[in-house]
Short mmCIF file of C-alpha atoms in Angstrom, two decimals:
data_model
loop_
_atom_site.label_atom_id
_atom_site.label_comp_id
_atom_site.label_asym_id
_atom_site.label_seq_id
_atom_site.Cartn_x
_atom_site.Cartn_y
_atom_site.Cartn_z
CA UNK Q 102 -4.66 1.30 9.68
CA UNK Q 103 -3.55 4.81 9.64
CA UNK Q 104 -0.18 4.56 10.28
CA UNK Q 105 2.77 6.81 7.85
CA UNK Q 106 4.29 3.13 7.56
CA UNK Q 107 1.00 1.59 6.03
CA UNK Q 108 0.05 1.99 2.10
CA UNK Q 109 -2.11 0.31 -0.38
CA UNK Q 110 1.04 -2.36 -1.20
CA UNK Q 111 1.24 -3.44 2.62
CA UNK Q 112 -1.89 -3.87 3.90
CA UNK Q 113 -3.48 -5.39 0.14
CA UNK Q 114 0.00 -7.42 0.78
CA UNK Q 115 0.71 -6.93 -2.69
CA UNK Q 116 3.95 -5.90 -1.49
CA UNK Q 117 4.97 -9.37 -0.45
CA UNK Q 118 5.22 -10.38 -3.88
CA UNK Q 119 6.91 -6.82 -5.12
CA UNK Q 120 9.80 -7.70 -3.03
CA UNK Q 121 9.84 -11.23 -3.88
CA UNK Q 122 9.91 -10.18 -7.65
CA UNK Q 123 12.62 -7.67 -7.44
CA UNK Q 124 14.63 -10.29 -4.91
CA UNK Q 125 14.74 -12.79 -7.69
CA UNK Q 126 16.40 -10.16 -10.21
CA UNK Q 127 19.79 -11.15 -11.72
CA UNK Q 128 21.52 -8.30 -9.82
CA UNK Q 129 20.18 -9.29 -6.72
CA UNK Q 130 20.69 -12.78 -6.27
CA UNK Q 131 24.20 -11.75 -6.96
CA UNK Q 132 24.27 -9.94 -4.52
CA UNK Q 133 22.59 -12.27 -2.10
CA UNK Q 134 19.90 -9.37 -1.80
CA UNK Q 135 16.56 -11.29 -0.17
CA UNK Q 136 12.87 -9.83 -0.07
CA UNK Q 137 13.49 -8.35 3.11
CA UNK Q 138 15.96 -5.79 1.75
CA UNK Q 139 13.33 -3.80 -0.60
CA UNK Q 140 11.35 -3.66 2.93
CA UNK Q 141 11.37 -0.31 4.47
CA UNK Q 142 10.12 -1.52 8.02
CA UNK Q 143 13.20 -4.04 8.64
CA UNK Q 144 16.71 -3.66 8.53
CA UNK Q 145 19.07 -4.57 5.39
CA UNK Q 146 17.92 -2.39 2.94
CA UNK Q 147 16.38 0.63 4.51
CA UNK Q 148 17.88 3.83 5.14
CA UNK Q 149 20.17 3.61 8.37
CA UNK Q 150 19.19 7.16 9.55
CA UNK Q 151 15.92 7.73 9.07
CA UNK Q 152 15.03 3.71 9.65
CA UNK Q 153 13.49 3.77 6.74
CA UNK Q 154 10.67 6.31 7.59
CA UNK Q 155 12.41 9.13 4.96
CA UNK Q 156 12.27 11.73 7.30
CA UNK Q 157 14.13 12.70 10.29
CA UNK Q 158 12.12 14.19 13.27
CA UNK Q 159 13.73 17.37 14.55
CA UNK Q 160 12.71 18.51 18.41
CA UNK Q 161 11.73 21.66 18.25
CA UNK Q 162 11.27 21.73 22.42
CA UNK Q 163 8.28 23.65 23.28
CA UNK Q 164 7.29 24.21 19.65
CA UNK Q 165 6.15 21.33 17.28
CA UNK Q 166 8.08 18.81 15.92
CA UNK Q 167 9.45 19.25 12.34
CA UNK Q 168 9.44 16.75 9.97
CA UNK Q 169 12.36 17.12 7.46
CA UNK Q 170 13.41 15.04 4.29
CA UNK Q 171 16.26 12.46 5.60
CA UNK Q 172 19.69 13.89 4.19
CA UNK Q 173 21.27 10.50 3.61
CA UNK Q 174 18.58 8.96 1.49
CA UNK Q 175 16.64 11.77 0.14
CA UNK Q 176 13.30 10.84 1.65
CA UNK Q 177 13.43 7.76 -0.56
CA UNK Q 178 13.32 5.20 2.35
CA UNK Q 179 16.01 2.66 0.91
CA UNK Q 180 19.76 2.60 0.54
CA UNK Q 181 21.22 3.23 -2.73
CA UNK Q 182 22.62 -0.09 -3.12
CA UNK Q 183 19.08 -0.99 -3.37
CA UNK Q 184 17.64 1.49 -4.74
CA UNK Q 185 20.26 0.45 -8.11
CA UNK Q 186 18.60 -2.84 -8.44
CA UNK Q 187 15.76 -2.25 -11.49
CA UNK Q 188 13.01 -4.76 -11.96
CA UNK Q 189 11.84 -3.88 -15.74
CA UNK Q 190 13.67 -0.49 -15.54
CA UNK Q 191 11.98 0.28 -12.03
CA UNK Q 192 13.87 1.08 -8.50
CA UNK Q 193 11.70 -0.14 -5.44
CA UNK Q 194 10.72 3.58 -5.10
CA UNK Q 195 9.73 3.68 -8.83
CA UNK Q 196 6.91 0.71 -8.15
CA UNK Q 197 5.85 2.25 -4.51
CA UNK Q 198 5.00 5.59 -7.32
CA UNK Q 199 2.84 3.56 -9.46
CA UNK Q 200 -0.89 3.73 -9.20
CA UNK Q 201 -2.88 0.64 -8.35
CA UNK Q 202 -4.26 0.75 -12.07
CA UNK Q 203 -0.45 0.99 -13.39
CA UNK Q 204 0.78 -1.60 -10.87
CA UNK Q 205 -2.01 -3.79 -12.43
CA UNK Q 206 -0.74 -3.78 -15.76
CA UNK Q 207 3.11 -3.60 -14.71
CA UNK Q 208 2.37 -6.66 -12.65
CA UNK Q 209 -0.41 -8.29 -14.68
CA UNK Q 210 1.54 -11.64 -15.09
CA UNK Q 211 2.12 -11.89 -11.61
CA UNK Q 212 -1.18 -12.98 -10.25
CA UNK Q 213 -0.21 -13.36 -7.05
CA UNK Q 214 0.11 -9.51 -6.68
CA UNK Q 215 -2.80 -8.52 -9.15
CA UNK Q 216 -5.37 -10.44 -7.02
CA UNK Q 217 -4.18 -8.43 -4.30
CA UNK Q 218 -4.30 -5.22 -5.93
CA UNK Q 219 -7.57 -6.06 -7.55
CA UNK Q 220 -10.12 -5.64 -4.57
CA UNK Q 221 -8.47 -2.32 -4.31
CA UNK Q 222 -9.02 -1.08 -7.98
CA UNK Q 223 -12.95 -2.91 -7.52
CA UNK Q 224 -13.45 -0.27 -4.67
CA UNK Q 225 -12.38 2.80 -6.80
CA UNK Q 226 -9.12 3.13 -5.31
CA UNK Q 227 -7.05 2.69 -8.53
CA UNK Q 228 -5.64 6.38 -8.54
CA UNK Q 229 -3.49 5.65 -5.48
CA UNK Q 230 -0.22 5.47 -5.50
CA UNK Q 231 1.33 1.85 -3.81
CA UNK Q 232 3.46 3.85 -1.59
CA UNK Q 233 0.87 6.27 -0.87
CA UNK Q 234 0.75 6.53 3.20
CA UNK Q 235 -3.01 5.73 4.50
CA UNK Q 236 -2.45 8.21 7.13
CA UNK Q 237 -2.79 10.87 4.15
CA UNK Q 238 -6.32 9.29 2.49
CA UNK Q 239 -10.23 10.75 3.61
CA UNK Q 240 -12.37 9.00 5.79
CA UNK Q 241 -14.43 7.64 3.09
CA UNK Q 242 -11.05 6.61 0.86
CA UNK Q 243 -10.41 4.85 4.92
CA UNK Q 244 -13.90 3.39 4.27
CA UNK Q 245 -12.52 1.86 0.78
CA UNK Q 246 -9.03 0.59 1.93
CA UNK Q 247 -11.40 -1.44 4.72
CA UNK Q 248 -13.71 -2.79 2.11
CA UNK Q 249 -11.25 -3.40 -0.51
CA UNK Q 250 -9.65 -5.54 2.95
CA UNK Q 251 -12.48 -7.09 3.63
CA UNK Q 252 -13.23 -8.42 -0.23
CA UNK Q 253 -9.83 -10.08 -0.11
CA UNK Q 254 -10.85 -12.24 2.55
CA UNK Q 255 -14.77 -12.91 2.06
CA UNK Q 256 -16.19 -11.18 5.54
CA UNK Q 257 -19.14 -12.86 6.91
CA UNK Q 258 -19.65 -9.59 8.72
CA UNK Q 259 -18.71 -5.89 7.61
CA UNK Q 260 -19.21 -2.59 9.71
CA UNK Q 261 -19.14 0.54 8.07
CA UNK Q 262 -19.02 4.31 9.56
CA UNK Q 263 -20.05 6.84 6.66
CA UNK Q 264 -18.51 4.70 3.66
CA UNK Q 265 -18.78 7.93 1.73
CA UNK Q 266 -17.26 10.82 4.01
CA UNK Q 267 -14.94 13.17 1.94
CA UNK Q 268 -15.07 11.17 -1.54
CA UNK Q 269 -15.80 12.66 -4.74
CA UNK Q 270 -19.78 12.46 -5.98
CA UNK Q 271 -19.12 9.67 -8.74
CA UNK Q 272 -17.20 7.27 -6.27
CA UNK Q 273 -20.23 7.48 -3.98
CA UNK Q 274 -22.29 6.02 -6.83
CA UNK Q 275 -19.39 3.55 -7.14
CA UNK Q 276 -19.47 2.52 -3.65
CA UNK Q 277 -23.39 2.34 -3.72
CA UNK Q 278 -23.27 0.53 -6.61
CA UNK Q 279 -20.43 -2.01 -4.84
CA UNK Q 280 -22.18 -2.21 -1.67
CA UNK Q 281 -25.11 -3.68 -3.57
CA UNK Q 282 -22.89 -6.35 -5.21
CA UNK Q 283 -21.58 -7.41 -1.72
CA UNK Q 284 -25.28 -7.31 -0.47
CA UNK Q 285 -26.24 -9.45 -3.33
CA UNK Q 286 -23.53 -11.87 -2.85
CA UNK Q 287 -24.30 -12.49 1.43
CA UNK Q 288 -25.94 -15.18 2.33
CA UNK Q 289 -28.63 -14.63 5.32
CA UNK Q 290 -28.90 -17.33 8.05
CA UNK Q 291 -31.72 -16.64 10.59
CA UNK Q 292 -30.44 -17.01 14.53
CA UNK Q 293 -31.32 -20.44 15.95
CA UNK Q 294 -34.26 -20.73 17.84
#
């Protein structure tokens, strides 16, 4: 899913239950604040100009496009009144910084979020940020976002291209190594005669 919009928190859907978390805040529900305000892909809580993408698009005619930080917001994505509420001492934008390893402690009561996160971490992924755009990772860290996916959700079937293109010699090992443990864990059904 390589889309600027997608990270590691939507598509493990960890971010469901981020948003849920920081909706049922004190400050929040006094401000009638729901989960759909710490979203940056609907309206509420997003940045009105940039529409929560944290950049504005400037045509540049017959030259390329440029791609500048949104004035009102920053680049942060959110409006400020949202970006004020704190869940443990954390904006929205802080959590979307953390790594998938720190978001697995910060969240590590929440187990409706750590499961999510987990497959992700299993896969060698841990050093990404949540907020970390998959339009920005390798092929092969595509190749891990996909498995990671795909161990969420038991796959009776799993195609890979190159699980390894453009990732660092010790996470090919890892990958070999967790290919092996989903290998190990299919179960093979001949074709009916």
């Amino acid at each position: 899913v390589r889309s600027p919009r997608s990270n590691p928190a939507t598509v493990s859907k960890a971010f469901d239950g981020i948003r849920k978390c920081f909706a049922g805040t004190r400050e929040a529900r006094a401000r009638g604040v729901g989960p759909g305000w710490f979203s940056f892909n609907v309206a509420g809580g997003r940045c009105d100009v940039c529409e929560g993408s944290g950049e504005v698009v400037i045509d540049m005619q017959f030259l390329d496009d440029v791609h500048a930080p949104c004035d009102a917001c920053g680049g942060l994505r959110y409006r400020r009144e949202v970006l004020s509420i704190k869940l443990e001492g954390r904006s929205i934008v802080d959590v979307l910084e953390l790594t998938i390893e720190e978001a697995l402690t910060a969240f590590a009561d929440e187990k409706a979020i750590a499961s999510k996160l987990e497959p992700f971490r299993r896969v060698g992924l841990g050093y990404l940020t949540l907020g970390q755009p998959l339009s920005t990772l390798s092929g092969g860290e595509q190749q891990m976002v996909a498995i990671g996916r795909a161990l969420m959700s038991r796959p009776t079937v799993l195609l890979m291209d190159e699980p390894s293109m453009g990732l660092a010699p010790a996470l090919v090992q890892q990958t070999v190594a967790l290919l092996q443990q989903i290998n190990d864990c299919l179960v093979y059904t001949s074709p009916s005669p």
